[in-house]
XYZ file of C-alpha atoms in Angstrom:
211
model
C 0.173 0.020 -0.147
C 2.780 2.115 0.869
C 4.191 2.569 -2.820
C 0.553 3.483 -3.987
C 0.899 6.936 -2.141
C 3.736 9.650 -1.952
C 5.439 10.153 1.324
C 3.471 13.379 2.610
C 6.072 14.366 5.327
C 9.837 14.227 5.304
C 11.823 13.237 8.118
C 12.269 16.767 10.237
C 16.038 17.918 10.269
C 18.004 17.585 13.363
C 19.218 20.480 15.195
C 22.585 21.042 13.547
C 22.027 24.846 12.799
C 20.860 24.052 9.335
C 18.008 26.106 8.004
C 14.574 24.873 8.319
C 13.331 24.589 4.332
C 9.683 24.301 5.341
C 10.158 27.515 7.228
C 12.227 29.316 4.518
C 9.867 28.183 1.531
C 6.674 29.321 3.604
C 8.370 32.736 3.687
C 8.830 32.917 -0.154
C 6.122 35.204 -1.837
C 3.440 32.739 -3.514
C 3.568 32.450 -7.299
C 0.425 30.803 -7.518
C -1.988 32.083 -9.770
C -5.845 32.156 -8.906
C -7.659 29.314 -9.967
C -10.034 30.559 -12.892
C -13.722 30.650 -11.682
C -16.245 28.553 -13.378
C -18.541 29.988 -15.550
C -22.103 30.486 -13.877
C -25.653 29.711 -15.501
C -27.092 33.360 -15.582
C -30.399 32.563 -16.044
C -33.217 29.840 -16.005
C -33.256 29.522 -19.715
C -29.480 28.104 -19.828
C -31.158 25.353 -17.641
C -33.795 24.897 -19.770
C -31.735 24.486 -22.781
C -29.317 22.279 -20.935
C -31.741 19.844 -19.914
C -33.624 19.708 -23.278
C -30.426 19.153 -25.224
C -29.716 16.134 -22.629
C -32.823 14.553 -23.125
C -33.326 14.946 -26.775
C -29.507 13.238 -26.807
C -30.592 10.405 -24.659
C -33.536 9.724 -26.715
C -31.378 9.767 -29.843
C -29.144 7.269 -28.879
C -31.909 4.895 -27.322
C -33.397 5.147 -30.810
C -30.355 4.236 -32.667
C -29.795 1.341 -30.171
C -32.933 0.081 -31.142
C -32.273 0.249 -34.481
C -28.981 -1.656 -34.189
C -30.447 -4.126 -32.071
C -33.179 -4.821 -34.263
C -30.904 -5.842 -36.987
C -28.896 -8.032 -34.305
C -31.809 -9.885 -32.421
C -33.711 -12.692 -33.091
C -37.174 -11.916 -31.598
C -40.230 -14.548 -31.386
C -43.355 -14.207 -29.472
C -44.725 -17.380 -28.660
C -48.066 -18.388 -26.667
C -47.352 -19.502 -23.416
C -46.264 -23.270 -23.093
C -44.884 -25.383 -20.340
C -41.781 -26.177 -22.059
C -41.129 -22.579 -21.516
C -41.287 -22.563 -17.785
C -37.669 -23.772 -17.168
C -36.277 -20.917 -19.491
C -38.733 -18.532 -18.011
C -37.169 -19.334 -14.721
C -33.589 -19.195 -15.265
C -33.855 -15.681 -17.007
C -36.146 -14.337 -14.230
C -33.643 -15.671 -11.354
C -30.688 -14.472 -13.123
C -28.292 -12.543 -10.867
C -27.244 -10.190 -13.231
C -23.444 -10.061 -11.744
C -22.062 -11.844 -14.836
C -24.412 -11.492 -17.788
C -22.520 -13.395 -20.093
C -23.225 -16.405 -17.891
C -26.579 -15.691 -17.677
C -27.195 -15.432 -21.350
C -25.649 -19.019 -21.413
C -27.657 -20.353 -18.962
C -30.622 -19.237 -20.591
C -29.789 -20.474 -23.734
C -28.882 -24.190 -22.476
C -32.119 -24.117 -20.839
C -34.158 -23.144 -24.013
C -32.057 -25.548 -25.997
C -32.724 -28.382 -23.665
C -36.628 -27.436 -23.625
C -37.009 -27.419 -27.104
C -34.907 -30.671 -27.943
C -37.052 -32.880 -25.675
C -40.297 -31.282 -26.979
C -42.528 -33.965 -28.215
C -43.487 -32.430 -31.487
C -43.374 -33.124 -35.213
C -40.332 -30.923 -36.017
C -37.720 -33.892 -35.614
C -35.124 -32.373 -37.785
C -34.632 -28.852 -36.077
C -34.791 -31.147 -32.512
C -31.838 -33.116 -34.034
C -29.943 -29.806 -34.251
C -30.668 -29.107 -31.044
C -29.464 -32.088 -29.471
C -26.419 -32.643 -31.436
C -25.636 -29.104 -30.215
C -26.341 -30.083 -26.554
C -24.103 -33.289 -27.221
C -21.206 -31.802 -28.479
C -20.818 -28.900 -25.711
C -19.513 -30.480 -22.771
C -19.124 -27.175 -21.066
C -21.710 -24.416 -21.586
C -19.160 -21.875 -20.450
C -17.338 -22.435 -23.698
C -20.648 -21.119 -25.177
C -19.503 -17.541 -23.887
C -18.050 -16.018 -26.770
C -20.925 -17.613 -29.274
C -24.021 -16.786 -27.121
C -24.052 -12.820 -27.286
C -27.470 -12.580 -25.992
C -30.348 -14.878 -24.807
C -33.600 -13.885 -22.726
C -36.694 -15.715 -22.151
C -39.451 -13.328 -20.613
C -43.134 -12.551 -20.335
C -44.505 -10.055 -22.550
C -46.353 -7.227 -20.808
C -49.731 -8.860 -20.615
C -48.340 -12.392 -19.421
C -49.969 -13.845 -22.549
C -46.835 -14.823 -24.717
C -43.171 -15.996 -24.212
C -40.649 -13.488 -25.748
C -37.712 -15.159 -26.931
C -34.586 -12.836 -27.604
C -31.461 -14.441 -28.985
C -28.090 -13.060 -30.662
C -25.357 -15.599 -31.481
C -21.965 -15.570 -33.425
C -22.335 -16.837 -36.817
C -20.800 -20.336 -35.688
C -24.544 -21.054 -33.790
C -26.447 -19.898 -36.751
C -27.886 -23.153 -37.676
C -28.718 -23.575 -33.822
C -30.545 -20.340 -33.618
C -32.658 -21.317 -36.667
C -33.587 -24.573 -35.254
C -34.973 -22.744 -32.222
C -36.687 -19.982 -34.421
C -38.153 -23.270 -36.597
C -39.781 -24.816 -33.259
C -40.969 -21.612 -32.006
C -42.841 -20.838 -35.199
C -44.099 -24.351 -35.011
C -45.154 -23.805 -31.381
C -47.468 -20.836 -33.150
C -45.012 -18.222 -32.451
C -44.294 -15.379 -34.695
C -41.150 -13.611 -35.748
C -40.399 -10.169 -35.121
C -38.535 -8.118 -37.631
C -37.234 -4.388 -37.181
C -36.387 -2.492 -34.519
C -38.016 -3.340 -30.713
C -40.429 -0.855 -29.669
C -39.747 1.824 -26.998
C -38.663 0.507 -23.592
C -40.689 1.529 -20.466
C -37.679 4.296 -19.546
C -37.752 5.581 -22.957
C -41.504 6.394 -23.149
C -41.189 8.196 -19.786
C -38.418 10.327 -21.049
C -40.385 11.180 -23.942
C -43.630 12.206 -21.980
C -41.631 14.263 -19.353
C -39.329 16.129 -22.346
C -42.566 16.713 -24.119
C -44.512 17.988 -20.852
C -41.022 20.022 -20.231
C -41.115 21.598 -23.659
C -44.804 22.974 -23.173
C -43.728 24.984 -19.927
């Protein structure tokens, strides 16, 4: 710890008649220039302009993020089915401390759930089963599973599946998509809708501009 901080005090000189450096230095005239004053906000109009600019910039950033994510994510809305109980639980109980691990766990749960589902989509299930069999350690998927969440929609009538994978898992992602649609799901394209925080910011900024 000592090497992190410079020594603030030096050992005092012994009484050998040598002048005290600290005393002689303190008697020297100060040559330090006065610190420049920070500019003050002269009127409330400056505050209004600042708040408006920050709000508009935040909304623009959120919009660009939605446009960007819309081209990356595969999104499906699927009627609630017992097969999604475990993926939903895994997503809901995610700690958030390690998001990469959370995504991998949700991915593994989704793959296993769909791979064991009794259905007529055998070819797609074979892809998922082979993927599970060839993955000895799911932690190895961290660099390939970039995003995976299974959540309820706002009306709790559908499961919302969002996945984003590296190119190496494209075939597996397509198999998940195929099974989701076979269960009555719908693939969503384009940017996602505004989040609750973004909608709130839009409303507050609109009311602020009307004042």
